[in-house]
Coordinates of C-alpha atoms in Angstrom, one line a residue:
X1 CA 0.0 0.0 0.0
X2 CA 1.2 3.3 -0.9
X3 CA 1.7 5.3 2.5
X4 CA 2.6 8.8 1.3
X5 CA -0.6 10.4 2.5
X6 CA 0.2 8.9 6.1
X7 CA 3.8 10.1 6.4
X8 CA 2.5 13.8 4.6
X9 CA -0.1 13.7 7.5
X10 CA 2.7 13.6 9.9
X11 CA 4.0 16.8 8.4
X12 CA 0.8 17.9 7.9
X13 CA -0.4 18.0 11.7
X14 CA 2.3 20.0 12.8
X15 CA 2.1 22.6 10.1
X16 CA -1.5 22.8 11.3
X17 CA -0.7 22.9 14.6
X18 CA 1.8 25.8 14.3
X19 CA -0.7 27.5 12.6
X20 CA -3.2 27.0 14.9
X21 CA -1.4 27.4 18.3
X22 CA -4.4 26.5 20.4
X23 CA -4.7 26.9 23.9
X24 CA -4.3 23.6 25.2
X25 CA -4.4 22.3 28.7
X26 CA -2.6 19.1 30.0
X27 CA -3.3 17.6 33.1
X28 CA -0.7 17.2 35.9
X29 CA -0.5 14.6 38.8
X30 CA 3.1 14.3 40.5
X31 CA 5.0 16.7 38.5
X32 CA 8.8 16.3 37.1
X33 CA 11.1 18.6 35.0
X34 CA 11.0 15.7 32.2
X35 CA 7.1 16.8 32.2
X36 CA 7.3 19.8 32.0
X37 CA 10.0 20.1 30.3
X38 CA 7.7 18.2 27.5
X39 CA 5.2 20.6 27.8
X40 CA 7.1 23.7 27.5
X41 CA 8.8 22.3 24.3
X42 CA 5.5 22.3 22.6
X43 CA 5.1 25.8 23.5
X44 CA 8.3 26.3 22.5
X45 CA 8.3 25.4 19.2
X46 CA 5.2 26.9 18.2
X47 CA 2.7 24.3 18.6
X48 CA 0.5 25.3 21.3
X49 CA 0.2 27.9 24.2
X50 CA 0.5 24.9 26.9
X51 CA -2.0 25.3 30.2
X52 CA -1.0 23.1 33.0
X53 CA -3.8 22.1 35.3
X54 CA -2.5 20.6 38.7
X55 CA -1.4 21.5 42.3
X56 CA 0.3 25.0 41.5
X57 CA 2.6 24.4 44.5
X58 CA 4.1 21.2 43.1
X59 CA 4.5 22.4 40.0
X60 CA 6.2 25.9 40.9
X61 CA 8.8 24.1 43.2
X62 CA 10.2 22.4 39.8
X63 CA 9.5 25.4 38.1
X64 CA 7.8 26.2 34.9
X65 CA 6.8 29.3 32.5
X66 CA 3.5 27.7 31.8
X67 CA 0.0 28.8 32.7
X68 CA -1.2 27.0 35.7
X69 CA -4.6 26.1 36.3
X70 CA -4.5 25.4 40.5
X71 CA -6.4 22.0 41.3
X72 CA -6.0 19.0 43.2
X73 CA -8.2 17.5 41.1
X74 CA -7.1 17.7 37.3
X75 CA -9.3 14.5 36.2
X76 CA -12.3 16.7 36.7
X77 CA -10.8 20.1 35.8
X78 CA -9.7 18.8 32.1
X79 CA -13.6 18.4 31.5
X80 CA -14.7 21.3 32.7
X81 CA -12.4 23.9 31.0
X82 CA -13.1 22.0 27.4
X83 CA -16.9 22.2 28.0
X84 CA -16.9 26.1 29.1
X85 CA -14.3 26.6 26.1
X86 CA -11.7 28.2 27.9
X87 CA -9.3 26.1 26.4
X88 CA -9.3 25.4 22.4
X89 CA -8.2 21.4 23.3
X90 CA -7.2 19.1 26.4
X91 CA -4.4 16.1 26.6
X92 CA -5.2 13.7 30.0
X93 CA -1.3 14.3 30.3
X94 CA -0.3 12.7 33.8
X95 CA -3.7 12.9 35.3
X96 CA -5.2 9.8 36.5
X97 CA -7.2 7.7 33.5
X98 CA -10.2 6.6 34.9
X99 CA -11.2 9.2 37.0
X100 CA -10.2 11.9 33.4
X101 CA -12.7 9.5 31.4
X102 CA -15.1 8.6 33.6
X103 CA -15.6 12.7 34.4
X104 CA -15.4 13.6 30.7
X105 CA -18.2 11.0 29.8
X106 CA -20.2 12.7 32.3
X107 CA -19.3 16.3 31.4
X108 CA -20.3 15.4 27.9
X109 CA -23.0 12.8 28.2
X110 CA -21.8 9.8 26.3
X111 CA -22.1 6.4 27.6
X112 CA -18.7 5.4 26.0
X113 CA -15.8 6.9 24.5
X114 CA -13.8 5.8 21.5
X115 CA -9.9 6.2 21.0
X116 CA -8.0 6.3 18.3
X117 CA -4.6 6.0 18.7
X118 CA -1.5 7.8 16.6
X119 CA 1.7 5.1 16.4
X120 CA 5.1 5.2 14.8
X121 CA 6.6 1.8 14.2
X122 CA 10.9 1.8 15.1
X123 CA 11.3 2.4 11.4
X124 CA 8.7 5.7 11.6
X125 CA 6.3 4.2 9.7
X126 CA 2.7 5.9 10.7
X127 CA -0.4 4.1 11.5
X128 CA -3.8 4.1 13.5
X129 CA -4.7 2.0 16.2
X130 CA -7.9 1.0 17.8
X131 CA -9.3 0.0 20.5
X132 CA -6.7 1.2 23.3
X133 CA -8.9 1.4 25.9
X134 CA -8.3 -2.2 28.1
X135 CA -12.8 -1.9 28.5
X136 CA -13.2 -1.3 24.4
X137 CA -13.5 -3.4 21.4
X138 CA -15.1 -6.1 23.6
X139 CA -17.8 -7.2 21.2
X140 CA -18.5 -7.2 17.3
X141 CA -20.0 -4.0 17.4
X142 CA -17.7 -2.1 19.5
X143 CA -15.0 -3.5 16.8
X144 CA -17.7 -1.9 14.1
X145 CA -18.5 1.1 15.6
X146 CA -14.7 2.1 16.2
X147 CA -14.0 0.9 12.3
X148 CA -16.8 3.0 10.8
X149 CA -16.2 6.5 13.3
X150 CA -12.2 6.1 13.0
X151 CA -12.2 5.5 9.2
X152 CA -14.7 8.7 8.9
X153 CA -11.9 10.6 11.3
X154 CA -9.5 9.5 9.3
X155 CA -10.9 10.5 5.9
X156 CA -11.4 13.8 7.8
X157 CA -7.4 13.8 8.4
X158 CA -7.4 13.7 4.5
X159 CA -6.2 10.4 4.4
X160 CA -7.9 7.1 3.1
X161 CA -8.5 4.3 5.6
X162 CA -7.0 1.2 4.7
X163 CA -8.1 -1.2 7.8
X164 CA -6.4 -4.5 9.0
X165 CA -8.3 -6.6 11.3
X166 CA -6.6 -9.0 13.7
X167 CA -7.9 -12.2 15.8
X168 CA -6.0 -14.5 18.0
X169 CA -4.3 -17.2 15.2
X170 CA -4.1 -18.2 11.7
X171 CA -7.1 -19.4 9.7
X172 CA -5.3 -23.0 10.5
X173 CA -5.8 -22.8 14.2
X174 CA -9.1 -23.4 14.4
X175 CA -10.1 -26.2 16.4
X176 CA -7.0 -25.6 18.9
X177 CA -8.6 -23.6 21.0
X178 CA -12.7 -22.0 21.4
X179 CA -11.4 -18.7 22.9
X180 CA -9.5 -18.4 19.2
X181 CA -11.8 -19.5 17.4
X182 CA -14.1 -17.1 18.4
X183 CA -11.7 -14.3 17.6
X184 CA -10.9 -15.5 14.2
X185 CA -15.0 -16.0 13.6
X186 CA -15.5 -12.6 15.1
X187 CA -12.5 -11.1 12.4
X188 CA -14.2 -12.6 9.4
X189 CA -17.7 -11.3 10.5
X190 CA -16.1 -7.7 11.1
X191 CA -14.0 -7.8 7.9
X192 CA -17.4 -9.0 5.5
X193 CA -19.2 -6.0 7.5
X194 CA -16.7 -3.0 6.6
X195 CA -16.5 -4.0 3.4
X196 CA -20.2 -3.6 2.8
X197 CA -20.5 -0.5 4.7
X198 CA -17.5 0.8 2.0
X199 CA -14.4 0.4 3.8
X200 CA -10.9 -1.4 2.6
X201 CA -10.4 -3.8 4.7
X202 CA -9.0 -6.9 5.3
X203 CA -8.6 -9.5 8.2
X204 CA -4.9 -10.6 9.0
X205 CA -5.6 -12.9 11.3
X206 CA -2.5 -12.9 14.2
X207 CA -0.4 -11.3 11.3
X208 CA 0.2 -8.1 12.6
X209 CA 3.5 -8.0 10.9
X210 CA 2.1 -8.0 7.9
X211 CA -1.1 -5.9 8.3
X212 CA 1.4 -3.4 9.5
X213 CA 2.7 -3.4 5.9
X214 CA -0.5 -2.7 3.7
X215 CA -2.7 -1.2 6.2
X216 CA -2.8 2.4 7.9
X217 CA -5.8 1.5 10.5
X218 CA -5.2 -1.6 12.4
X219 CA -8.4 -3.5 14.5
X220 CA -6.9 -5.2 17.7
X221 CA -8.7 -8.2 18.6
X222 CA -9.8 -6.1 21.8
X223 CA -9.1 -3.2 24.3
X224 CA -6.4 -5.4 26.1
X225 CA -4.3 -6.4 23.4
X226 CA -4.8 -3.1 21.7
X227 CA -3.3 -1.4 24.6
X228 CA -0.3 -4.1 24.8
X229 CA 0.4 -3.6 21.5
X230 CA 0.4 0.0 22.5
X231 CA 2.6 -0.2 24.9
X232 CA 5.1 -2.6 23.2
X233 CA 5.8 -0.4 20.6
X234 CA 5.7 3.2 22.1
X235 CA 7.8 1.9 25.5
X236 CA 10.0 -1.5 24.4
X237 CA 9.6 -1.4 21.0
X238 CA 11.5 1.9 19.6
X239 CA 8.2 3.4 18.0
X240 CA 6.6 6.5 19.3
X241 CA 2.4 7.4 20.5
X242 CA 1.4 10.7 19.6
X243 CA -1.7 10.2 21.8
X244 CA -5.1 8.7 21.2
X245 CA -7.7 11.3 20.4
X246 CA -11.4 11.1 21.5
X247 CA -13.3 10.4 18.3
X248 CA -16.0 13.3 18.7
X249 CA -17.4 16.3 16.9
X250 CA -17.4 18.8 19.3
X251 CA -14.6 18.9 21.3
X252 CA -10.8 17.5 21.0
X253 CA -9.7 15.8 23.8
X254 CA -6.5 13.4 23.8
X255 CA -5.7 10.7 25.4
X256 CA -2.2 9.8 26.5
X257 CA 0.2 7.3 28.8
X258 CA 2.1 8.5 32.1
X259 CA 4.4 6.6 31.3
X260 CA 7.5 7.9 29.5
X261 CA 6.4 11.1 30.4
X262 CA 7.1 12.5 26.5
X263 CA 4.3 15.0 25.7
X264 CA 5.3 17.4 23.0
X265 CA 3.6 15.2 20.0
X266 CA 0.2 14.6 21.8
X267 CA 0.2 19.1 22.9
X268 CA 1.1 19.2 18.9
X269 CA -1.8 16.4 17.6
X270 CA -4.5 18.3 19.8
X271 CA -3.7 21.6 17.9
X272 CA -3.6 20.7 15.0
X273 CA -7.4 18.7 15.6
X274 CA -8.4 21.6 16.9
X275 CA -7.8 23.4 13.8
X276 CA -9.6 21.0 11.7
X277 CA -12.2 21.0 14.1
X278 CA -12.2 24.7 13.4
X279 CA -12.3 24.3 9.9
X280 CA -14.8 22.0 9.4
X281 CA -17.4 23.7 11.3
X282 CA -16.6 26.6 8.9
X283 CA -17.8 24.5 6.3
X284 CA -20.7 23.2 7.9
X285 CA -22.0 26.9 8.7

């Protein structure tokens, strides 16, 4: 598969998010200089103006240039500045993930939220990953419902969605174990459903190694070994996470890891969403 429209999206976000330099706040729980030190790069260069939102007192004993929101309860703050608008986007940042989703599903009244995630393979090659949430992609039509809304984001990102479903073995496993064969039953069922709602796709079985090579959107079997395969490549693997935004119409939120503690790229994706969020509703009006 040709992937020049995903590595000229690469390029793309961040000449939309220097462009856009949104007002962006990141949540903070147990501040460090590498933190904010991440943050303040994205300033830095252009991306964003970065607004931390945490205990003030922590974070001015490390020290920092950066807006701070005062809170000792950032989960719930996030929410609340994105829904009054006073910020243009929000990353969860550091801030606690359950309590940041749980208060943003609430804030905004959806039952569940769907991520899309942003990798880069060790060798930079760019692709989309879903689900990444360990409670998503639990049953056929969460694995639909993530396909059809993160192929219409993507197509939104300017880029065609080429989608790669996995399961738990080859084709010649069946019969070696029910939990597999369930999987694999479930990835033909989901495969012959995109393709009749209109979208590329193609099951790979366990393959990932080679889904990885024609496909830009890959389909985790389910929220658990989405986020391992997360987490293998971004923090053993080499490859990078830009973040994993919220797929909605309204509002950009992103999601990221505490771990690694490397948030320059996710500050950068949200402002550049947030200018197409801009732009799009341009369009609509």
């Amino acid at each position: 598969m040709e992937k020049n429209g995903m590595y000229a999206l690469l390029e793309a976000i961040e000449a939309r998010a220097r462009t856009n330099r949104a007002r962006v706040a990141m949540g903070i729980r147990e501040p460090n200089p590498k933190t904010l030190e991440s943050a303040w790069k994205a300033q830095e260069l252009g991306y964003a103006q970065v607004v931390l939102v945490g205990n003030k007192k922590e974070i001015d004993e490390i020290g920092t240039e950066l807006e701070v929101v005062d809170t000792d309860d950032p989960e719930k703050v996030l929410s609340e500045l994105l829904v009054s608008r006073k910020v243009d986007a929000a990353i969860r940042g550091t801030a606690k993930a359950s309590g940041t989703i749980s208060n943003l599903k609430e804030a905004l009244g959806m039952k569940r939220v769907c991520r899309l995630a942003l990798l880069l393979t060790a060798d930079g090659t760019p692709f989309f990953l879903a689900p990444v949430g360990i409670d998503e992609g639990n049953t056929i039509a969460d694995k639909l419902r993530m396909i059809t809304l993160g192929a219409e984001y993507i197509r939104r990102l300017g880029v065609e969605p080429v989608v790669g479903v996995l399961s738990g073995g080859r084709i010649g496993d069946i019969g070696r174990d029910r939990r597999v064969d369930r999987t694999l039953a479930d990835g033909e069922f989901v495969t012959g459903r995109a393709l009749e709602l209109g979208i590329d796709t193609r099951h790979y079985t366990i393959l990932i190694e080679d889904a990885i090579k024609e496909s830009n959107f890959i389909i985790a079997p389910d929220g658990i070994s989405g986020n391992l395969i997360f987490r293998t490549i971004a923090f053993l693997g080499g490859g990078d996470g830009l973040g994993a935004p919220v797929l909605m119409d309204d509002y950009v939120f992103v999601d990221t890891s505490r771990v690694g503690g490397h948030f320059t790229k996710a500050i950068m994706l949200a402002s550049a969403l947030s200018y197409l969020h801009k732009e799009r509703k341009k369009v609509i009006h």
